[in-house]
Amino acid sequence: MTKISSKWTLFHKWMFPVFWYGGLVYFVITSVAMVPAEADLMFLIVPAFMAVIGAFVLKKLVWILADEVYDCGDTLLVRKSGREERIALSNVINVSVSSMTNPPRITLRLEKPSRLGDEIVFSPLVPAISLNPFAKNAVGEDLIVRVDRARTKRAV
């Protein structure tokens, strides 16, 4: 059993939002304390707008990530929000690798939905330093090949 999800998932899902919203609260408190009462209302509108945009981005890109994903050969062990599910590679109909997002993501679309839904999204392991921003993700490429083999084997 090999862990194929990033160790930074906890930071992206929980620590980054704390820093983001903490920074916005700090900005609002210091702005209100230092600026006279007749100051521009933009000191409150812009942080409110940033909070809404931040919540939307976090909901769509970060909070849907699985906490941990382990490769168990013919299955993947997925842990998310205290639940654990084994996903057979033959149940995966599509593997989508998004490398130009932060964090990078792999989306597995399932033929039969699991308790975690019909898509499993996780952040894969990535090399610490990569000079090529267009390099393919090794975890994603391996999953694409193995899912294709599992589905072909099942069809025969």
Coordinates of C-alpha atoms in Angstrom, one line a residue:
M1 CA 0.0 0.0 0.0
T2 CA 1.6 3.2 -1.2
K3 CA 0.4 6.7 -0.5
I4 CA -0.2 8.5 -3.8
S5 CA -1.8 11.7 -2.5
S6 CA 0.1 14.8 -1.5
K7 CA 1.2 15.4 2.1
W8 CA 0.1 19.0 1.6
T9 CA -3.6 18.3 1.4
L10 CA -4.1 19.0 5.1
F11 CA -2.5 22.4 4.6
H12 CA -4.5 23.2 1.5
K13 CA -7.8 22.2 3.0
W14 CA -7.5 23.6 6.5
M15 CA -4.5 25.8 7.2
F16 CA -4.7 28.0 4.0
P17 CA -8.3 29.0 4.7
V18 CA -7.3 29.9 8.3
F19 CA -4.5 32.2 7.0
W20 CA -6.8 33.6 4.2
Y21 CA -9.7 34.6 6.4
G22 CA -7.4 35.5 9.4
G23 CA -5.6 37.9 7.1
L24 CA -8.9 39.4 5.9
V25 CA -10.1 39.9 9.5
Y26 CA -6.8 41.4 10.5
F27 CA -7.0 43.9 7.6
V28 CA -10.6 44.9 8.4
I29 CA -9.8 45.4 12.2
T30 CA -6.6 47.4 11.5
S31 CA -8.3 49.5 8.8
V32 CA -11.3 50.3 11.0
A33 CA -9.0 51.1 14.0
M34 CA -6.6 53.4 12.1
V35 CA -8.9 55.1 9.6
P36 CA -11.3 57.8 10.7
A37 CA -15.0 57.0 10.7
E38 CA -15.7 59.0 7.5
A39 CA -13.2 56.9 5.6
D40 CA -14.0 55.2 2.4
L41 CA -16.4 52.2 2.6
M42 CA -14.0 50.3 0.3
F43 CA -12.0 49.1 3.3
L44 CA -15.0 46.9 4.1
I45 CA -16.4 46.1 0.7
V46 CA -13.2 44.7 -0.8
P47 CA -12.4 42.3 2.0
A48 CA -16.1 41.1 1.9
F49 CA -15.8 40.5 -1.8
M50 CA -12.5 38.7 -1.3
A51 CA -14.1 36.5 1.4
V52 CA -16.9 35.5 -1.0
I53 CA -14.6 34.8 -3.9
G54 CA -12.3 32.8 -1.5
A55 CA -15.2 30.7 -0.3
F56 CA -16.2 29.9 -3.9
V57 CA -12.7 28.9 -4.9
L58 CA -12.1 26.9 -1.8
K59 CA -15.4 25.0 -2.3
K60 CA -14.9 24.2 -5.9
L61 CA -11.1 23.4 -5.9
V62 CA -9.9 22.6 -2.4
W63 CA -12.6 21.3 0.0
I64 CA -13.6 18.5 -2.5
L65 CA -10.1 16.9 -2.2
A66 CA -9.8 13.5 -0.6
D67 CA -7.7 13.6 2.6
E68 CA -5.5 10.5 1.6
V69 CA -5.4 8.1 -1.3
Y70 CA -3.4 4.8 -1.1
D71 CA -2.5 2.6 -4.1
C72 CA -3.4 -1.0 -3.2
G73 CA -2.7 -2.7 -6.5
D74 CA -6.1 -3.3 -8.2
T75 CA -7.9 -0.9 -5.8
L76 CA -7.4 2.6 -4.3
L77 CA -8.1 3.2 -0.6
V78 CA -9.6 6.7 -0.3
R79 CA -10.1 8.5 3.0
K80 CA -12.2 11.7 3.1
S81 CA -14.0 13.4 6.0
G82 CA -13.5 10.4 8.3
R83 CA -14.9 7.9 5.8
E84 CA -12.9 5.2 4.0
E85 CA -13.7 3.6 0.7
R86 CA -12.0 1.1 -1.6
I87 CA -12.3 1.9 -5.3
A88 CA -11.6 -0.8 -7.8
L89 CA -9.6 0.5 -10.8
S90 CA -12.1 -1.4 -13.0
N91 CA -14.8 0.9 -11.6
V92 CA -13.0 4.0 -12.9
I93 CA -14.2 5.2 -16.3
N94 CA -12.0 8.3 -16.6
V95 CA -8.8 9.7 -15.1
S96 CA -8.3 13.5 -15.5
V97 CA -5.0 15.0 -14.5
S98 CA -5.0 18.8 -14.0
S99 CA -1.5 20.1 -13.5
M100 CA -2.0 23.8 -14.1
T101 CA -4.0 24.2 -10.9
N102 CA -2.7 24.8 -7.4
P103 CA -2.9 22.3 -5.8
P104 CA -2.5 19.9 -8.8
R105 CA -5.5 17.5 -9.0
I106 CA -6.4 14.0 -10.3
T107 CA -10.1 13.4 -10.8
L108 CA -11.4 9.8 -11.0
R109 CA -14.9 9.5 -12.5
L110 CA -16.6 6.3 -11.3
E111 CA -18.9 4.0 -13.2
K112 CA -20.8 3.1 -10.1
P113 CA -20.9 5.8 -7.5
S114 CA -19.3 5.1 -4.1
R115 CA -20.2 6.4 -0.7
L116 CA -17.9 9.3 -1.5
G117 CA -19.8 10.2 -4.7
D118 CA -19.3 9.6 -8.4
E119 CA -16.0 11.5 -8.6
I120 CA -12.9 11.1 -6.4
V121 CA -10.6 14.2 -6.5
F122 CA -7.2 14.2 -4.8
S123 CA -3.9 16.1 -5.0
P124 CA -1.2 13.7 -6.2
L125 CA 2.4 13.5 -5.1
V126 CA 4.5 15.9 -7.1
P127 CA 8.3 16.3 -7.3
A128 CA 9.7 18.9 -4.9
I129 CA 11.4 20.8 -7.7
S130 CA 10.4 20.7 -11.4
L131 CA 11.8 23.0 -13.9
N132 CA 9.3 22.0 -16.5
P133 CA 5.8 23.4 -15.8
F134 CA 4.3 21.2 -18.5
A135 CA 5.7 17.9 -17.2
K136 CA 3.2 15.1 -16.9
N137 CA 2.4 13.9 -13.4
A138 CA 3.8 10.4 -12.9
V139 CA 1.0 9.3 -10.6
G140 CA -1.7 10.4 -13.1
E141 CA 0.0 8.8 -16.0
D142 CA 0.4 5.5 -14.1
L143 CA -3.3 5.6 -13.1
I144 CA -4.4 6.2 -16.7
V145 CA -2.5 3.1 -17.9
R146 CA -3.6 0.9 -15.0
V147 CA -7.3 1.9 -15.2
D148 CA -7.2 1.2 -19.0
R149 CA -5.7 -2.3 -18.3
A150 CA -8.3 -3.0 -15.6
R151 CA -11.2 -2.0 -17.7
T152 CA -9.9 -4.0 -20.7
K153 CA -9.4 -7.0 -18.5
R154 CA -12.9 -6.7 -17.2
A155 CA -14.4 -6.4 -20.7
V156 CA -12.8 -9.6 -21.8

